CSV table of N, CA and C in Angstrom, one decimal:
chain,number,residue,atom,x,y,z
A,1,UNK,N,123.5,80.3,-18.1
A,1,UNK,CA,122.2,80.9,-18.3
A,1,UNK,C,121.2,80.3,-17.3
A,2,UNK,N,120.4,81.2,-16.7
A,2,UNK,CA,119.4,80.8,-15.8
A,2,UNK,C,118.3,80.0,-16.6
A,3,UNK,N,117.7,79.1,-15.9
A,3,UNK,CA,116.6,78.3,-16.5
A,3,UNK,C,115.4,78.4,-15.6
A,4,UNK,N,114.2,78.4,-16.2
A,4,UNK,CA,112.9,78.4,-15.5
A,4,UNK,C,112.8,77.2,-14.6
A,5,UNK,N,112.2,77.3,-13.4
A,5,UNK,CA,112.0,76.2,-12.6
A,5,UNK,C,110.6,75.6,-12.8
A,6,UNK,N,110.5,74.3,-12.5
A,6,UNK,CA,109.3,73.6,-12.7
A,6,UNK,C,108.3,73.9,-11.6
A,7,UNK,N,107.0,74.2,-11.9
A,7,UNK,CA,106.0,74.5,-11.0
A,7,UNK,C,105.7,73.3,-10.1
A,8,UNK,N,105.9,72.1,-10.6
A,8,UNK,CA,105.7,70.9,-9.8
A,8,UNK,C,106.7,70.6,-8.7
A,9,UNK,N,107.8,71.4,-8.7
A,9,UNK,CA,108.9,71.3,-7.7
A,9,UNK,C,108.6,72.0,-6.4
A,10,UNK,N,107.5,72.6,-6.2
A,10,UNK,CA,107.2,73.3,-5.0
A,10,UNK,C,106.6,72.3,-4.0
A,11,UNK,N,107.1,72.5,-2.7
A,11,UNK,CA,106.6,71.7,-1.6
A,11,UNK,C,105.9,72.6,-0.6
A,12,UNK,N,104.7,72.1,-0.1
A,12,UNK,CA,103.9,72.8,0.8
A,12,UNK,C,103.7,71.9,2.0
A,13,UNK,N,103.9,72.4,3.2
A,13,UNK,CA,103.7,71.7,4.4
A,13,UNK,C,102.9,72.5,5.5
A,14,UNK,N,102.2,71.8,6.4
A,14,UNK,CA,101.5,72.5,7.5
A,14,UNK,C,102.1,71.9,8.8
A,15,UNK,N,102.2,72.8,9.8
A,15,UNK,CA,102.7,72.3,11.1
A,15,UNK,C,101.5,71.7,11.9
A,16,UNK,N,101.8,70.5,12.4
A,16,UNK,CA,100.8,69.8,13.2
A,16,UNK,C,100.8,70.4,14.5
A,17,UNK,N,99.9,71.4,14.7
A,17,UNK,CA,99.8,72.1,16.0
A,17,UNK,C,99.3,71.2,17.2
A,18,UNK,N,98.9,70.0,16.9
A,18,UNK,CA,98.5,69.1,18.0
A,18,UNK,C,99.7,68.2,18.5
A,19,UNK,N,100.8,68.3,17.7
A,19,UNK,CA,102.0,67.5,18.1
A,19,UNK,C,103.0,68.4,18.8
A,20,UNK,N,103.3,68.0,20.1
A,20,UNK,CA,104.3,68.9,20.8
A,20,UNK,C,105.7,69.0,20.2
A,21,UNK,N,106.0,68.1,19.2
A,21,UNK,CA,107.3,68.1,18.6
A,21,UNK,C,107.3,69.0,17.4
A,22,UNK,N,106.3,69.8,17.1
A,22,UNK,CA,106.2,70.7,16.0
A,22,UNK,C,106.4,69.9,14.7
A,23,UNK,N,105.7,68.9,14.5
A,23,UNK,CA,105.9,68.0,13.3
A,23,UNK,C,105.3,68.7,12.1
A,24,UNK,N,106.0,68.7,11.0
A,24,UNK,CA,105.5,69.2,9.7
A,24,UNK,C,104.9,68.1,8.8
A,25,UNK,N,103.8,68.4,8.3
A,25,UNK,CA,103.1,67.4,7.5
A,25,UNK,C,103.0,67.9,6.0
A,26,UNK,N,103.6,67.1,5.1
A,26,UNK,CA,103.5,67.5,3.7
A,26,UNK,C,102.1,67.4,3.1
A,27,UNK,N,101.8,68.3,2.2
A,27,UNK,CA,100.5,68.2,1.6
A,27,UNK,C,100.7,67.6,0.2
A,28,UNK,N,100.2,66.4,0.0
A,28,UNK,CA,100.5,65.7,-1.3
A,28,UNK,C,99.4,65.8,-2.3
A,29,UNK,N,99.6,65.3,-3.5
A,29,UNK,CA,98.7,65.2,-4.6
A,29,UNK,C,98.2,66.5,-5.1
A,30,UNK,N,99.1,67.5,-5.1
A,30,UNK,CA,98.7,68.8,-5.6
A,30,UNK,C,98.9,68.9,-7.1
A,31,UNK,N,98.1,69.6,-7.8
A,31,UNK,CA,98.4,69.8,-9.3
A,31,UNK,C,98.3,71.3,-9.7
A,32,UNK,N,98.1,72.2,-8.7
A,32,UNK,CA,98.1,73.6,-9.0
A,32,UNK,C,98.3,74.4,-7.7
A,33,UNK,N,99.0,75.6,-7.9
A,33,UNK,CA,99.2,76.5,-6.7
A,33,UNK,C,99.3,77.9,-7.3
A,34,UNK,N,99.0,78.9,-6.4
A,34,UNK,CA,99.1,80.3,-6.8
A,34,UNK,C,99.4,81.1,-5.6
A,35,UNK,N,100.5,81.9,-5.7
A,35,UNK,CA,100.9,82.8,-4.6
A,35,UNK,C,100.6,84.2,-5.0
A,36,UNK,N,99.9,85.0,-4.2
A,36,UNK,CA,99.6,86.4,-4.5
A,36,UNK,C,100.2,87.3,-3.4
A,37,UNK,N,101.3,87.9,-3.7
A,37,UNK,CA,102.0,88.7,-2.7
A,37,UNK,C,101.3,90.1,-2.5
A,38,UNK,N,100.3,90.5,-3.3
A,38,UNK,CA,99.6,91.8,-3.0
A,38,UNK,C,98.2,91.6,-2.5
A,39,UNK,N,97.8,90.4,-2.2
A,39,UNK,CA,96.5,90.2,-1.5
A,39,UNK,C,96.5,90.9,-0.2
A,40,UNK,N,95.4,91.6,0.1
A,40,UNK,CA,95.2,92.4,1.3
A,40,UNK,C,96.1,93.6,1.5
A,41,UNK,N,96.7,94.0,0.4
A,41,UNK,CA,97.6,95.2,0.5
A,41,UNK,C,96.8,96.4,0.6
A,42,UNK,N,97.2,97.4,1.4
A,42,UNK,CA,96.6,98.6,1.6
A,42,UNK,C,97.5,99.8,1.3
A,43,UNK,N,97.1,100.8,0.6
A,43,UNK,CA,97.9,101.9,0.3
A,43,UNK,C,97.3,103.2,0.8
A,44,UNK,N,98.1,104.3,0.9
A,44,UNK,CA,97.7,105.6,1.3
A,44,UNK,C,98.0,106.5,0.2
A,45,UNK,N,97.1,107.3,-0.3
A,45,UNK,CA,97.3,108.2,-1.4
A,45,UNK,C,98.1,109.4,-0.8
A,46,UNK,N,99.3,109.7,-1.4
A,46,UNK,CA,100.1,110.8,-0.9
A,46,UNK,C,100.3,111.9,-2.0
A,47,UNK,N,99.3,111.8,-3.0
A,47,UNK,CA,99.4,112.8,-4.0
A,47,UNK,C,99.0,114.2,-3.5
A,48,UNK,N,99.9,115.2,-3.8
A,48,UNK,CA,99.6,116.6,-3.4
A,48,UNK,C,99.8,117.5,-4.7
A,49,UNK,N,99.6,118.8,-4.5
A,49,UNK,CA,99.8,119.7,-5.6
A,49,UNK,C,101.3,119.6,-6.0
A,50,UNK,N,102.2,119.3,-5.1
A,50,UNK,CA,103.6,119.2,-5.5
A,50,UNK,C,103.9,118.0,-6.4
A,51,UNK,N,102.9,117.1,-6.6
A,51,UNK,CA,103.1,115.9,-7.4
A,51,UNK,C,103.0,116.2,-8.9
A,52,UNK,N,102.7,117.5,-9.2
A,52,UNK,CA,102.7,117.9,-10.6
A,52,UNK,C,101.7,117.1,-11.5
A,53,UNK,N,100.6,116.6,-10.9
A,53,UNK,CA,99.6,115.9,-11.7
A,53,UNK,C,99.9,114.4,-11.7
A,54,UNK,N,100.9,113.9,-11.1
A,54,UNK,CA,101.2,112.5,-11.1
A,54,UNK,C,100.8,111.8,-9.8
A,55,UNK,N,100.2,110.6,-9.8
A,55,UNK,CA,99.8,109.9,-8.7
A,55,UNK,C,101.0,109.5,-7.8
A,56,UNK,N,100.8,109.5,-6.5
A,56,UNK,CA,101.8,109.0,-5.6
A,56,UNK,C,101.1,108.3,-4.4
A,57,UNK,N,101.8,107.3,-3.9
A,57,UNK,CA,101.2,106.5,-2.8
A,57,UNK,C,102.3,105.9,-2.0
A,58,UNK,N,101.9,105.5,-0.7
A,58,UNK,CA,102.8,104.7,0.1
A,58,UNK,C,102.0,103.4,0.5
A,59,UNK,N,102.8,102.3,0.5
A,59,UNK,CA,102.2,101.0,0.9
A,59,UNK,C,102.1,101.0,2.4
A,60,UNK,N,100.9,100.8,3.0
A,60,UNK,CA,100.7,100.9,4.4
A,60,UNK,C,100.6,99.5,5.0
A,61,UNK,N,100.2,98.5,4.2
A,61,UNK,CA,100.0,97.1,4.7
A,61,UNK,C,100.3,96.2,3.6
A,62,UNK,N,101.1,95.1,3.9
A,62,UNK,CA,101.4,94.1,3.0
A,62,UNK,C,100.6,92.8,3.3
A,63,UNK,N,100.2,92.1,2.3
A,63,UNK,CA,99.5,90.8,2.6
A,63,UNK,C,99.9,89.8,1.5
A,64,UNK,N,99.5,88.6,1.7
A,64,UNK,CA,99.8,87.5,0.8
A,64,UNK,C,98.9,86.3,1.0
A,65,UNK,N,98.6,85.6,-0.1
A,65,UNK,CA,97.8,84.3,0.0
A,65,UNK,C,98.5,83.3,-0.9
A,66,UNK,N,98.3,82.1,-0.5
A,66,UNK,CA,98.7,80.9,-1.3
A,66,UNK,C,97.5,80.0,-1.4
A,67,UNK,N,97.1,79.8,-2.7
A,67,UNK,CA,96.0,78.8,-2.9
A,67,UNK,C,96.6,77.6,-3.5
A,68,UNK,N,96.3,76.4,-3.0
A,68,UNK,CA,96.8,75.1,-3.5
A,68,UNK,C,95.5,74.3,-3.8
A,69,UNK,N,95.7,73.5,-4.8
A,69,UNK,CA,94.6,72.6,-5.2
A,69,UNK,C,95.2,71.3,-5.8
A,70,UNK,N,94.4,70.3,-5.7
A,70,UNK,CA,94.8,69.0,-6.2
A,70,UNK,C,93.7,68.0,-6.1
A,71,UNK,N,94.1,66.7,-5.8
A,71,UNK,CA,93.1,65.7,-5.7
A,71,UNK,C,93.1,65.1,-4.3
A,72,UNK,N,91.9,64.9,-3.8
A,72,UNK,CA,91.7,64.3,-2.5
A,72,UNK,C,92.4,62.9,-2.6
A,73,UNK,N,93.2,62.6,-1.6
A,73,UNK,CA,94.0,61.4,-1.7
A,73,UNK,C,94.0,60.6,-0.4
A,74,UNK,N,93.8,59.3,-0.6
A,74,UNK,CA,93.8,58.3,0.5
A,74,UNK,C,94.4,57.0,0.1
A,75,UNK,N,95.1,56.3,0.9
A,75,UNK,CA,95.6,55.0,0.6
A,75,UNK,C,95.1,54.1,1.8
A,76,UNK,N,94.5,53.0,1.5
A,76,UNK,CA,94.0,52.0,2.5
A,76,UNK,C,93.1,52.7,3.5
A,77,UNK,N,92.4,53.7,3.1
A,77,UNK,CA,91.5,54.4,4.0
A,77,UNK,C,92.1,55.5,4.8
A,78,UNK,N,93.4,55.8,4.6
A,78,UNK,CA,94.1,56.8,5.4
A,78,UNK,C,94.4,58.0,4.4
A,79,UNK,N,93.8,59.1,4.8
A,79,UNK,CA,94.0,60.3,4.0
A,79,UNK,C,95.4,60.8,4.0
A,80,UNK,N,95.8,61.5,2.9
A,80,UNK,CA,97.1,62.2,2.9
A,80,UNK,C,97.3,63.0,4.2
A,81,UNK,N,98.4,62.9,4.9
A,81,UNK,CA,98.6,63.6,6.2
A,81,UNK,C,98.3,65.1,6.2
A,82,UNK,N,98.9,65.8,5.2
A,82,UNK,CA,98.6,67.2,5.2
A,82,UNK,C,97.2,67.6,4.9
A,83,UNK,N,96.6,66.9,4.0
A,83,UNK,CA,95.2,67.1,3.7
A,83,UNK,C,94.3,66.8,4.9
A,84,UNK,N,94.6,65.7,5.6
A,84,UNK,CA,93.8,65.3,6.7
A,84,UNK,C,93.9,66.3,7.8
A,85,UNK,N,95.1,66.9,8.1
A,85,UNK,CA,95.2,67.9,9.1
A,85,UNK,C,94.4,69.1,8.8
A,86,UNK,N,94.5,69.6,7.5
A,86,UNK,CA,93.7,70.7,7.1
A,86,UNK,C,92.2,70.5,7.2
A,87,UNK,N,91.8,69.3,6.7
A,87,UNK,CA,90.3,69.0,6.7
A,87,UNK,C,89.8,68.7,8.1
A,88,UNK,N,90.5,68.1,9.0
A,88,UNK,CA,89.9,67.6,10.3
A,88,UNK,C,90.3,68.4,11.5
A,89,UNK,N,91.4,69.2,11.4
A,89,UNK,CA,91.8,70.0,12.5
A,89,UNK,C,91.7,71.5,12.3
A,90,UNK,N,92.5,72.0,11.3
A,90,UNK,CA,92.6,73.4,11.0
A,90,UNK,C,91.3,74.0,10.6
A,91,UNK,N,90.5,73.3,9.8
A,91,UNK,CA,89.2,73.8,9.3
A,91,UNK,C,88.3,74.2,10.5
A,92,UNK,N,88.3,73.6,11.6
A,92,UNK,CA,87.4,73.8,12.7
A,92,UNK,C,87.9,74.8,13.7
A,93,UNK,N,89.0,75.4,13.5
A,93,UNK,CA,89.6,76.3,14.5
A,93,UNK,C,89.0,77.7,14.3
A,94,UNK,N,88.7,78.4,15.3
A,94,UNK,CA,88.2,79.8,15.3
A,94,UNK,C,88.9,80.7,16.1
A,95,UNK,N,88.8,82.0,15.9
A,95,UNK,CA,89.4,83.1,16.7
A,95,UNK,C,90.9,83.0,16.7
A,96,UNK,N,91.5,83.2,17.8
A,96,UNK,CA,93.0,83.1,17.9
A,96,UNK,C,93.5,81.7,17.5
A,97,UNK,N,92.7,80.7,17.7
A,97,UNK,CA,93.1,79.3,17.4
A,97,UNK,C,93.1,79.1,15.9
A,98,UNK,N,92.6,80.0,15.1
A,98,UNK,CA,92.5,79.8,13.7
A,98,UNK,C,93.8,79.9,13.0
A,99,UNK,N,94.8,80.5,13.7
A,99,UNK,CA,96.2,80.6,13.1
A,99,UNK,C,97.0,79.4,13.3
A,100,UNK,N,97.8,79.1,12.3
A,100,UNK,CA,98.7,78.0,12.4
A,100,UNK,C,99.9,78.3,11.5
A,101,UNK,N,100.9,77.5,11.4
A,101,UNK,CA,102.0,77.7,10.5
A,101,UNK,C,102.0,76.8,9.3
A,102,UNK,N,102.4,77.4,8.2
A,102,UNK,CA,102.6,76.6,6.9
A,102,UNK,C,103.9,77.0,6.4
A,103,UNK,N,104.5,76.2,5.6
A,103,UNK,CA,105.8,76.6,5.0
A,103,UNK,C,105.8,76.0,3.5
A,104,UNK,N,106.7,76.7,2.7
A,104,UNK,CA,106.8,76.2,1.3
A,104,UNK,C,108.3,76.5,0.8
A,105,UNK,N,108.7,75.8,-0.2
A,105,UNK,CA,109.9,76.0,-0.8
A,105,UNK,C,109.9,75.2,-2.1
A,106,UNK,N,110.9,75.6,-3.0
A,106,UNK,CA,111.1,74.8,-4.2
A,106,UNK,C,112.2,73.8,-3.9
A,107,UNK,N,112.2,72.6,-4.5
A,107,UNK,CA,113.1,71.6,-4.2
A,107,UNK,C,114.6,72.0,-4.4
A,108,UNK,N,114.8,73.1,-5.2
A,108,UNK,CA,116.1,73.6,-5.4
A,108,UNK,C,116.6,74.6,-4.3
A,109,UNK,N,115.7,75.0,-3.4
A,109,UNK,CA,116.0,76.0,-2.4
A,109,UNK,C,116.5,75.3,-1.1
A,110,UNK,N,117.4,76.0,-0.4
A,110,UNK,CA,117.9,75.5,0.8
A,110,UNK,C,117.3,76.1,2.1
A,111,UNK,N,116.2,76.8,1.9
A,111,UNK,CA,115.5,77.3,3.1
A,111,UNK,C,114.0,77.4,2.8
A,112,UNK,N,113.2,77.2,3.8
A,112,UNK,CA,111.8,77.3,3.8
A,112,UNK,C,111.3,78.7,4.0
A,113,UNK,N,110.2,79.1,3.4
A,113,UNK,CA,109.5,80.4,3.8
A,113,UNK,C,108.4,79.9,4.7
A,114,UNK,N,108.4,80.5,5.9
A,114,UNK,CA,107.4,80.1,6.9
A,114,UNK,C,106.4,81.2,7.1
A,115,UNK,N,105.1,80.9,7.1
A,115,UNK,CA,104.0,81.8,7.4
A,115,UNK,C,103.3,81.4,8.6
A,116,UNK,N,102.9,82.3,9.4
A,116,UNK,CA,101.8,82.1,10.3
A,116,UNK,C,100.6,82.5,9.5
A,117,UNK,N,99.5,81.8,9.5
A,117,UNK,CA,98.5,82.0,8.5
A,117,UNK,C,97.1,81.5,9.1
A,118,UNK,N,96.1,82.0,8.4
A,118,UNK,CA,94.8,81.4,8.6
A,118,UNK,C,94.5,80.6,7.3
A,119,UNK,N,93.6,79.7,7.4
A,119,UNK,CA,93.3,78.8,6.2
A,119,UNK,C,91.8,78.7,6.0
A,120,UNK,N,91.5,78.8,4.7
A,120,UNK,CA,90.1,78.6,4.2
A,120,UNK,C,90.1,77.4,3.4
A,121,UNK,N,89.3,76.4,3.8
A,121,UNK,CA,89.2,75.1,3.0
A,121,UNK,C,88.6,75.4,1.6
A,122,UNK,N,89.1,74.7,0.6
A,122,UNK,CA,88.6,74.8,-0.7
A,122,UNK,C,87.4,73.8,-0.9
A,123,UNK,N,86.8,74.0,-2.1
A,123,UNK,CA,85.6,73.1,-2.4
A,123,UNK,C,86.2,71.7,-2.8
A,124,UNK,N,85.4,70.7,-2.5
A,124,UNK,CA,85.6,69.4,-3.0
A,124,UNK,C,84.5,69.1,-4.0
A,125,UNK,N,84.9,68.5,-5.1
A,125,UNK,CA,83.8,68.2,-6.1
A,125,UNK,C,84.3,67.2,-7.1
A,126,UNK,N,83.4,66.7,-7.9
A,126,UNK,CA,83.8,65.8,-9.0
A,126,UNK,C,82.5,65.3,-9.7
A,127,UNK,N,82.7,65.0,-11.0
A,127,UNK,CA,81.6,64.4,-11.8
A,127,UNK,C,81.7,62.9,-11.9
A,128,UNK,N,80.9,62.3,-12.6
A,128,UNK,CA,80.8,60.8,-12.8
A,128,UNK,C,82.2,60.2,-13.0
A,129,UNK,N,83.0,60.7,-13.9
A,129,UNK,CA,84.2,60.1,-14.3
A,129,UNK,C,85.5,60.9,-13.8
A,130,UNK,N,85.3,61.7,-12.8
A,130,UNK,CA,86.3,62.5,-12.2
A,130,UNK,C,86.9,61.9,-10.9
A,131,UNK,N,88.0,62.4,-10.5
A,131,UNK,CA,88.5,62.2,-9.2
A,131,UNK,C,88.1,63.3,-8.3
A,132,UNK,N,88.0,63.2,-7.0
A,132,UNK,CA,87.6,64.2,-6.1
A,132,UNK,C,88.6,65.3,-6.0
A,133,UNK,N,88.2,66.5,-6.1
A,133,UNK,CA,89.2,67.6,-6.0
A,133,UNK,C,89.4,68.0,-4.5
A,134,UNK,N,90.5,68.7,-4.2
A,134,UNK,CA,90.8,69.1,-2.9
A,134,UNK,C,91.6,70.4,-3.0
A,135,UNK,N,91.4,71.3,-2.0
A,135,UNK,CA,92.2,72.6,-2.0
A,135,UNK,C,92.1,73.3,-0.7
A,136,UNK,N,92.9,74.3,-0.6
A,136,UNK,CA,92.9,75.2,0.6
A,136,UNK,C,93.6,76.5,0.2
A,137,UNK,N,93.2,77.6,0.9
A,137,UNK,CA,93.8,78.9,0.7
A,137,UNK,C,94.4,79.4,2.0
A,138,UNK,N,95.7,79.8,2.0
A,138,UNK,CA,96.4,80.2,3.2
A,138,UNK,C,96.6,81.7,3.1
A,139,UNK,N,96.2,82.5,4.2
A,139,UNK,CA,96.3,83.9,4.2
A,139,UNK,C,97.4,84.3,5.3
A,140,UNK,N,98.5,84.9,4.8
A,140,UNK,CA,99.6,85.2,5.7
A,140,UNK,C,99.1,86.2,6.8
A,141,UNK,N,99.6,86.0,8.0
A,141,UNK,CA,99.4,86.9,9.1
A,141,UNK,C,100.7,87.3,9.6
A,142,UNK,N,101.1,88.6,9.4
A,142,UNK,CA,102.4,89.1,9.9
A,142,UNK,C,103.4,88.9,8.8
A,143,UNK,N,104.6,89.1,9.2
A,143,UNK,CA,105.8,89.1,8.3
A,143,UNK,C,106.3,87.6,8.2
A,144,UNK,N,106.6,87.2,7.0
A,144,UNK,CA,107.1,85.8,6.8
A,144,UNK,C,108.5,85.7,7.4
A,145,UNK,N,108.9,84.4,7.8
A,145,UNK,CA,110.2,84.1,8.3
A,145,UNK,C,110.8,83.0,7.4
A,146,UNK,N,112.0,82.7,7.7
A,146,UNK,CA,112.7,81.6,6.9
A,146,UNK,C,113.2,80.6,7.9
A,147,UNK,N,113.4,79.4,7.4
A,147,UNK,CA,114.1,78.3,8.2
A,147,UNK,C,114.9,77.4,7.3
A,148,UNK,N,116.0,77.0,7.7
A,148,UNK,CA,116.9,76.1,6.9
A,148,UNK,C,116.2,74.8,6.6
A,149,UNK,N,116.5,74.2,5.5
A,149,UNK,CA,116.1,72.8,5.2
A,149,UNK,C,117.0,71.9,6.0
A,150,UNK,N,116.4,71.1,6.8
A,150,UNK,CA,117.1,70.1,7.6
A,150,UNK,C,116.8,68.7,7.1
A,151,UNK,N,117.9,68.0,6.7
A,151,UNK,CA,117.7,66.7,6.3
A,151,UNK,C,117.9,65.7,7.4
A,152,UNK,N,117.1,64.7,7.4
A,152,UNK,CA,117.1,63.7,8.5
A,152,UNK,C,118.5,62.9,8.4
A,153,UNK,N,119.0,62.6,9.6
A,153,UNK,CA,120.3,62.0,9.7
A,153,UNK,C,120.3,60.5,9.1
């Protein structure tokens, strides 16, 4: 019998576009994520008299977003590598440079889903007895691809 998978088992990484070796940086300290496969979807109404009063449509554009959130994290003054890349590099890119790659998978999966995406930084906040929040939203650009999980030798 199939069993539900844990939400905490999802891994999200961003490609370090400044590294010629296409290094992937994990985004750590997350406590929430949401993927919306119908974001930015566009449809065309194809209802005609022949539809006998029932609505019809065709999907003309597919879109998707992933929103991740968690806690701003640093150890010995060094920020989490994925958070640092998002905050200090990707956030300031504009135009064609605003696109980068991100990928995600569940720990039980043997392949990554890879997106070329734009990124919108999330709010950072906190009250007196809180930890500082951190987040980002990735908007897919184009069709997703896949890549095998490669383990280090």
